[in-house]
Amino acid sequence: MTKLTFPPDAENNNNSTTKEVDNREEFSSLLKKIEHLKIPNNDDFQEHENTLQLLLNYASIHFESPKYSQLMQSMLLILVNYSNKTVLVPCLIKTDYPSVLLTWLNLISNRELSRDADRLVGVIYNISRHENGIQVLNSLNTTNKLKEFQKHHQNSDINILCMMTMALLSTPEQIKNDRRRMNNILDQLLEIIVNASKQSFDYLYRVWHISEPLIVSVRLICYDRTLDYILQHA
């Protein structure tokens, strides 16, 4: 005999809808909170870490949910700005964001380009600018994961972000042994530096401040032939 399935009670449906709305409102409230949290003067980042953890609890469940797509896009944009303050990067590390960000990057790697992609890579890049971030990202095999991601995404700004991140994660020995890729990175960095230097008001070129490619270039100069290459092509 075929098992009969009875429709759920209307009251249960209403309760489920109410809970969903409450979850989105709580998520939105946490986003506003993390966006406006100030950097503490006493090095007590507990409130930052607690808020980031609560955010991650929601995001890990709802990352691929269409109902949460706008909230997720807002979260990633907020995280780009948050991680741009290097002093806050350890808060992201303590709450396991690097690992989760790479998991999300893998989830969207085969999709058509979305706003999620540049924001995800942007946060990973910002984390790589911190010494502890370099250690954590290298332990997560980030360079190979970014290379795999690049196979499916040819957007120029995202590729520059990926290459700058990989350069920051590279050891002197890796730089020495991968001259072709590093020279390609240098070509693009030099272009950004030259064009940004002409913008005397803010030293910005596209989305880049001149200091960002300069920092990456300094890291690459640890190998003598890098400086020779810059002098020849400047």
GROMACS .gro file of C-alpha atoms in nm:
model
  234
    1MET     CA    1   0.000   0.000   0.000
    2THR     CA    2   0.131   0.343  -0.091
    3LYS     CA    3   0.224   0.548   0.209
    4LEU     CA    4   0.001   0.849   0.250
    5THR     CA    5   0.172   1.181   0.302
    6PHE     CA    6  -0.028   1.448   0.472
    7PRO     CA    7   0.038   1.815   0.401
    8PRO     CA    8   0.209   2.005   0.682
    9ASP     CA    9  -0.004   2.215   0.909
   10ALA     CA   10  -0.049   2.572   0.802
   11GLU     CA   11   0.075   2.672   1.144
   12ASN     CA   12   0.402   2.484   1.087
   13ASN     CA   13   0.447   2.657   0.751
   14ASN     CA   14   0.395   2.993   0.914
   15ASN     CA   15   0.642   2.910   1.189
   16SER     CA   16   0.902   2.807   0.930
   17THR     CA   17   0.853   3.129   0.732
   18THR     CA   18   0.878   3.338   1.047
   19LYS     CA   19   1.200   3.163   1.149
   20GLU     CA   20   1.349   3.223   0.801
   21VAL     CA   21   1.268   3.594   0.823
   22ASP     CA   22   1.414   3.610   1.174
   23ASN     CA   23   1.735   3.443   1.053
   24ARG     CA   24   1.778   3.693   0.770
   25GLU     CA   25   1.714   3.983   1.005
   26GLU     CA   26   1.969   3.849   1.254
   27PHE     CA   27   2.220   3.799   0.972
   28SER     CA   28   2.160   4.154   0.850
   29SER     CA   29   2.198   4.289   1.204
   30LEU     CA   30   2.534   4.114   1.244
   31LEU     CA   31   2.654   4.260   0.913
   32LYS     CA   32   2.572   4.611   1.031
   33LYS     CA   33   2.748   4.543   1.360
   34ILE     CA   34   3.074   4.416   1.209
   35GLU     CA   35   3.073   4.703   0.960
   36HIS     CA   36   3.069   4.961   1.239
   37LEU     CA   37   3.286   4.793   1.502
   38LYS     CA   38   3.579   5.016   1.591
   39ILE     CA   39   3.938   4.903   1.632
   40PRO     CA   40   3.991   4.878   2.010
   41ASN     CA   41   4.266   5.075   2.180
   42ASN     CA   42   4.340   4.801   2.434
   43ASP     CA   43   4.402   4.514   2.188
   44ASP     CA   44   4.086   4.340   2.307
   45PHE     CA   45   3.934   4.203   1.986
   46GLN     CA   46   3.693   3.963   2.154
   47GLU     CA   47   3.383   4.146   2.030
   48HIS     CA   48   3.519   4.137   1.675
   49GLU     CA   49   3.591   3.764   1.698
   50ASN     CA   50   3.253   3.682   1.851
   51THR     CA   51   3.067   3.877   1.582
   52LEU     CA   52   3.274   3.723   1.302
   53GLN     CA   53   3.205   3.375   1.437
   54LEU     CA   54   2.829   3.435   1.451
   55LEU     CA   55   2.838   3.571   1.096
   56LEU     CA   56   3.027   3.267   0.977
   57ASN     CA   57   2.776   3.035   1.141
   58TYR     CA   58   2.498   3.187   0.929
   59ALA     CA   59   2.705   3.218   0.612
   60SER     CA   60   2.831   2.859   0.620
   61ILE     CA   61   2.473   2.733   0.620
   62HIS     CA   62   2.328   2.976   0.367
   63PHE     CA   63   2.616   3.052   0.127
   64GLU     CA   64   2.443   2.882  -0.168
   65SER     CA   65   2.085   2.970  -0.072
   66PRO     CA   66   1.914   3.202  -0.325
   67LYS     CA   67   1.720   3.361  -0.039
   68TYR     CA   68   2.048   3.477   0.114
   69SER     CA   69   2.231   3.577  -0.205
   70GLN     CA   70   2.205   3.952  -0.145
   71LEU     CA   71   2.310   3.916   0.218
   72MET     CA   72   2.606   3.702   0.115
   73GLN     CA   73   2.714   3.961  -0.143
   74SER     CA   74   2.689   4.230   0.123
   75MET     CA   75   2.888   4.018   0.365
   76LEU     CA   76   3.170   3.960   0.117
   77LEU     CA   77   3.190   4.332   0.037
   78ILE     CA   78   3.203   4.413   0.408
   79LEU     CA   79   3.475   4.151   0.456
   80VAL     CA   80   3.684   4.310   0.178
   81ASN     CA   81   3.674   4.643   0.362
   82TYR     CA   82   3.722   4.477   0.701
   83SER     CA   83   4.026   4.275   0.593
   84ASN     CA   84   4.176   4.582   0.427
   85LYS     CA   85   4.259   4.695   0.783
   86THR     CA   86   4.559   4.469   0.834
   87VAL     CA   87   4.536   4.488   1.214
   88LEU     CA   88   4.202   4.301   1.192
   89VAL     CA   89   4.331   4.010   0.983
   90PRO     CA   90   4.422   3.801   1.294
   91CYS     CA   91   4.054   3.814   1.393
   92LEU     CA   92   3.963   3.650   1.062
   93ILE     CA   93   4.235   3.390   1.109
   94LYS     CA   94   4.123   3.300   1.462
   95THR     CA   95   3.767   3.245   1.340
   96ASP     CA   96   3.878   3.018   1.052
   97TYR     CA   97   3.781   3.249   0.766
   98PRO     CA   98   4.077   3.158   0.539
   99SER     CA   99   3.972   2.793   0.518
  100VAL     CA  100   3.605   2.878   0.464
  101LEU     CA  101   3.682   3.141   0.198
  102LEU     CA  102   3.883   2.886  -0.001
  103THR     CA  103   3.597   2.637   0.030
  104TRP     CA  104   3.355   2.897  -0.107
  105LEU     CA  105   3.599   2.983  -0.386
  106ASN     CA  106   3.603   2.619  -0.488
  107LEU     CA  107   3.221   2.609  -0.487
  108ILE     CA  108   3.195   2.894  -0.738
  109SER     CA  109   3.504   2.811  -0.946
  110ASN     CA  110   3.307   2.646  -1.227
  111ARG     CA  111   3.032   2.905  -1.239
  112GLU     CA  112   3.006   3.204  -1.465
  113LEU     CA  113   3.178   3.509  -1.324
  114SER     CA  114   2.984   3.661  -1.037
  115ARG     CA  115   3.037   3.944  -0.795
  116ASP     CA  116   3.119   3.681  -0.535
  117ALA     CA  117   3.442   3.589  -0.716
  118ASP     CA  118   3.625   3.921  -0.702
  119ARG     CA  119   3.516   3.980  -0.343
  120LEU     CA  120   3.626   3.635  -0.228
  121VAL     CA  121   3.966   3.673  -0.392
  122GLY     CA  122   3.986   4.027  -0.255
  123VAL     CA  123   3.951   3.907   0.104
  124ILE     CA  124   4.206   3.629   0.048
  125TYR     CA  125   4.448   3.886  -0.100
  126ASN     CA  126   4.404   4.116   0.201
  127ILE     CA  127   4.474   3.825   0.437
  128SER     CA  128   4.794   3.748   0.244
  129ARG     CA  129   4.923   4.097   0.325
  130HIS     CA  130   4.961   3.994   0.692
  131GLU     CA  131   5.257   3.778   0.798
  132ASN     CA  132   5.032   3.536   0.990
  133GLY     CA  133   4.799   3.530   0.692
  134ILE     CA  134   5.084   3.414   0.468
  135GLN     CA  135   5.157   3.121   0.700
  136VAL     CA  136   4.792   3.015   0.724
  137LEU     CA  137   4.720   3.049   0.352
  138ASN     CA  138   5.031   2.851   0.261
  139SER     CA  139   4.924   2.575   0.500
  140LEU     CA  140   4.594   2.561   0.307
  141ASN     CA  141   4.765   2.517  -0.033
  142THR     CA  142   4.621   2.850  -0.147
  143THR     CA  143   4.854   2.904  -0.444
  144ASN     CA  144   4.745   2.585  -0.618
  145LYS     CA  145   4.380   2.660  -0.542
  146LEU     CA  146   4.411   3.006  -0.696
  147LYS     CA  147   4.580   2.861  -1.004
  148GLU     CA  148   4.291   2.619  -1.044
  149PHE     CA  149   4.042   2.903  -1.000
  150GLN     CA  150   4.218   3.108  -1.270
  151LYS     CA  151   4.158   2.833  -1.525
  152HIS     CA  152   3.786   2.917  -1.514
  153HIS     CA  153   3.802   3.295  -1.466
  154GLN     CA  154   3.989   3.527  -1.700
  155ASN     CA  155   3.872   3.862  -1.561
  156SER     CA  156   4.178   4.089  -1.559
  157ASP     CA  157   4.125   4.247  -1.215
  158ILE     CA  158   4.064   3.908  -1.053
  159ASN     CA  159   4.372   3.763  -1.222
  160ILE     CA  160   4.585   4.050  -1.092
  161LEU     CA  161   4.449   3.987  -0.742
  162CYS     CA  162   4.531   3.617  -0.774
  163MET     CA  163   4.882   3.685  -0.901
  164MET     CA  164   4.957   3.944  -0.632
  165THR     CA  165   4.837   3.700  -0.367
  166MET     CA  166   5.051   3.418  -0.506
  167ALA     CA  167   5.353   3.649  -0.518
  168LEU     CA  168   5.307   3.741  -0.151
  169LEU     CA  169   5.279   3.372  -0.063
  170SER     CA  170   5.594   3.275  -0.254
  171THR     CA  171   5.930   3.200  -0.094
  172PRO     CA  172   6.253   3.338  -0.246
  173GLU     CA  173   6.326   2.992  -0.384
  174GLN     CA  174   5.984   2.972  -0.551
  175ILE     CA  175   6.035   3.317  -0.702
  176LYS     CA  176   6.373   3.208  -0.837
  177ASN     CA  177   6.233   2.889  -0.991
  178ASP     CA  178   5.924   3.042  -1.151
  179ARG     CA  179   6.069   3.332  -1.346
  180ARG     CA  180   5.819   3.327  -1.631
  181ARG     CA  181   5.515   3.367  -1.406
  182MET     CA  182   5.690   3.618  -1.181
  183ASN     CA  183   5.796   3.829  -1.480
  184ASN     CA  184   5.436   3.831  -1.597
  185ILE     CA  185   5.330   3.955  -1.253
  186LEU     CA  186   5.601   4.221  -1.258
  187ASP     CA  187   5.487   4.349  -1.598
  188GLN     CA  188   5.137   4.408  -1.463
  189LEU     CA  189   5.260   4.555  -1.135
  190LEU     CA  190   5.486   4.800  -1.317
  191GLU     CA  191   5.196   4.909  -1.536
  192ILE     CA  192   4.981   4.977  -1.228
  193ILE     CA  193   5.264   5.160  -1.048
  194VAL     CA  194   5.342   5.384  -1.347
  195ASN     CA  195   4.977   5.473  -1.409
  196ALA     CA  196   4.901   5.526  -1.040
  197SER     CA  197   5.204   5.754  -1.004
  198LYS     CA  198   5.047   5.988  -1.261
  199GLN     CA  199   4.738   6.037  -1.044
  200SER     CA  200   4.879   6.301  -0.811
  201PHE     CA  201   4.549   6.346  -0.623
  202ASP     CA  202   4.506   5.994  -0.482
  203TYR     CA  203   4.765   5.771  -0.657
  204LEU     CA  204   4.492   5.531  -0.762
  205TYR     CA  205   4.478   5.338  -1.087
  206ARG     CA  206   4.151   5.151  -1.144
  207VAL     CA  207   4.095   4.983  -0.805
  208TRP     CA  208   4.462   4.989  -0.698
  209HIS     CA  209   4.647   5.229  -0.472
  210ILE     CA  210   5.011   5.264  -0.571
  211SER     CA  211   5.126   5.119  -0.237
  212GLU     CA  212   4.975   4.776  -0.311
  213PRO     CA  213   5.179   4.683  -0.621
  214LEU     CA  214   5.485   4.845  -0.462
  215ILE     CA  215   5.462   4.614  -0.158
  216VAL     CA  216   5.435   4.307  -0.380
  217SER     CA  217   5.725   4.429  -0.597
  218VAL     CA  218   5.944   4.471  -0.288
  219ARG     CA  219   5.872   4.111  -0.194
  220LEU     CA  220   5.975   3.994  -0.540
  221ILE     CA  221   6.299   4.195  -0.529
  222CYS     CA  222   6.438   3.946  -0.275
  223TYR     CA  223   6.583   3.775  -0.583
  224ASP     CA  224   6.854   3.978  -0.762
  225ARG     CA  225   6.734   3.899  -1.114
  226THR     CA  226   6.397   4.054  -1.029
  227LEU     CA  227   6.561   4.393  -0.981
  228ASP     CA  228   6.751   4.348  -1.308
  229TYR     CA  229   6.423   4.273  -1.483
  230ILE     CA  230   6.257   4.585  -1.338
  231LEU     CA  231   6.549   4.809  -1.440
  232GLN     CA  232   6.543   4.669  -1.794
  233HIS     CA  233   6.167   4.709  -1.838
  234ALA     CA  234   6.089   5.022  -1.636
   0.00000   0.00000   0.00000
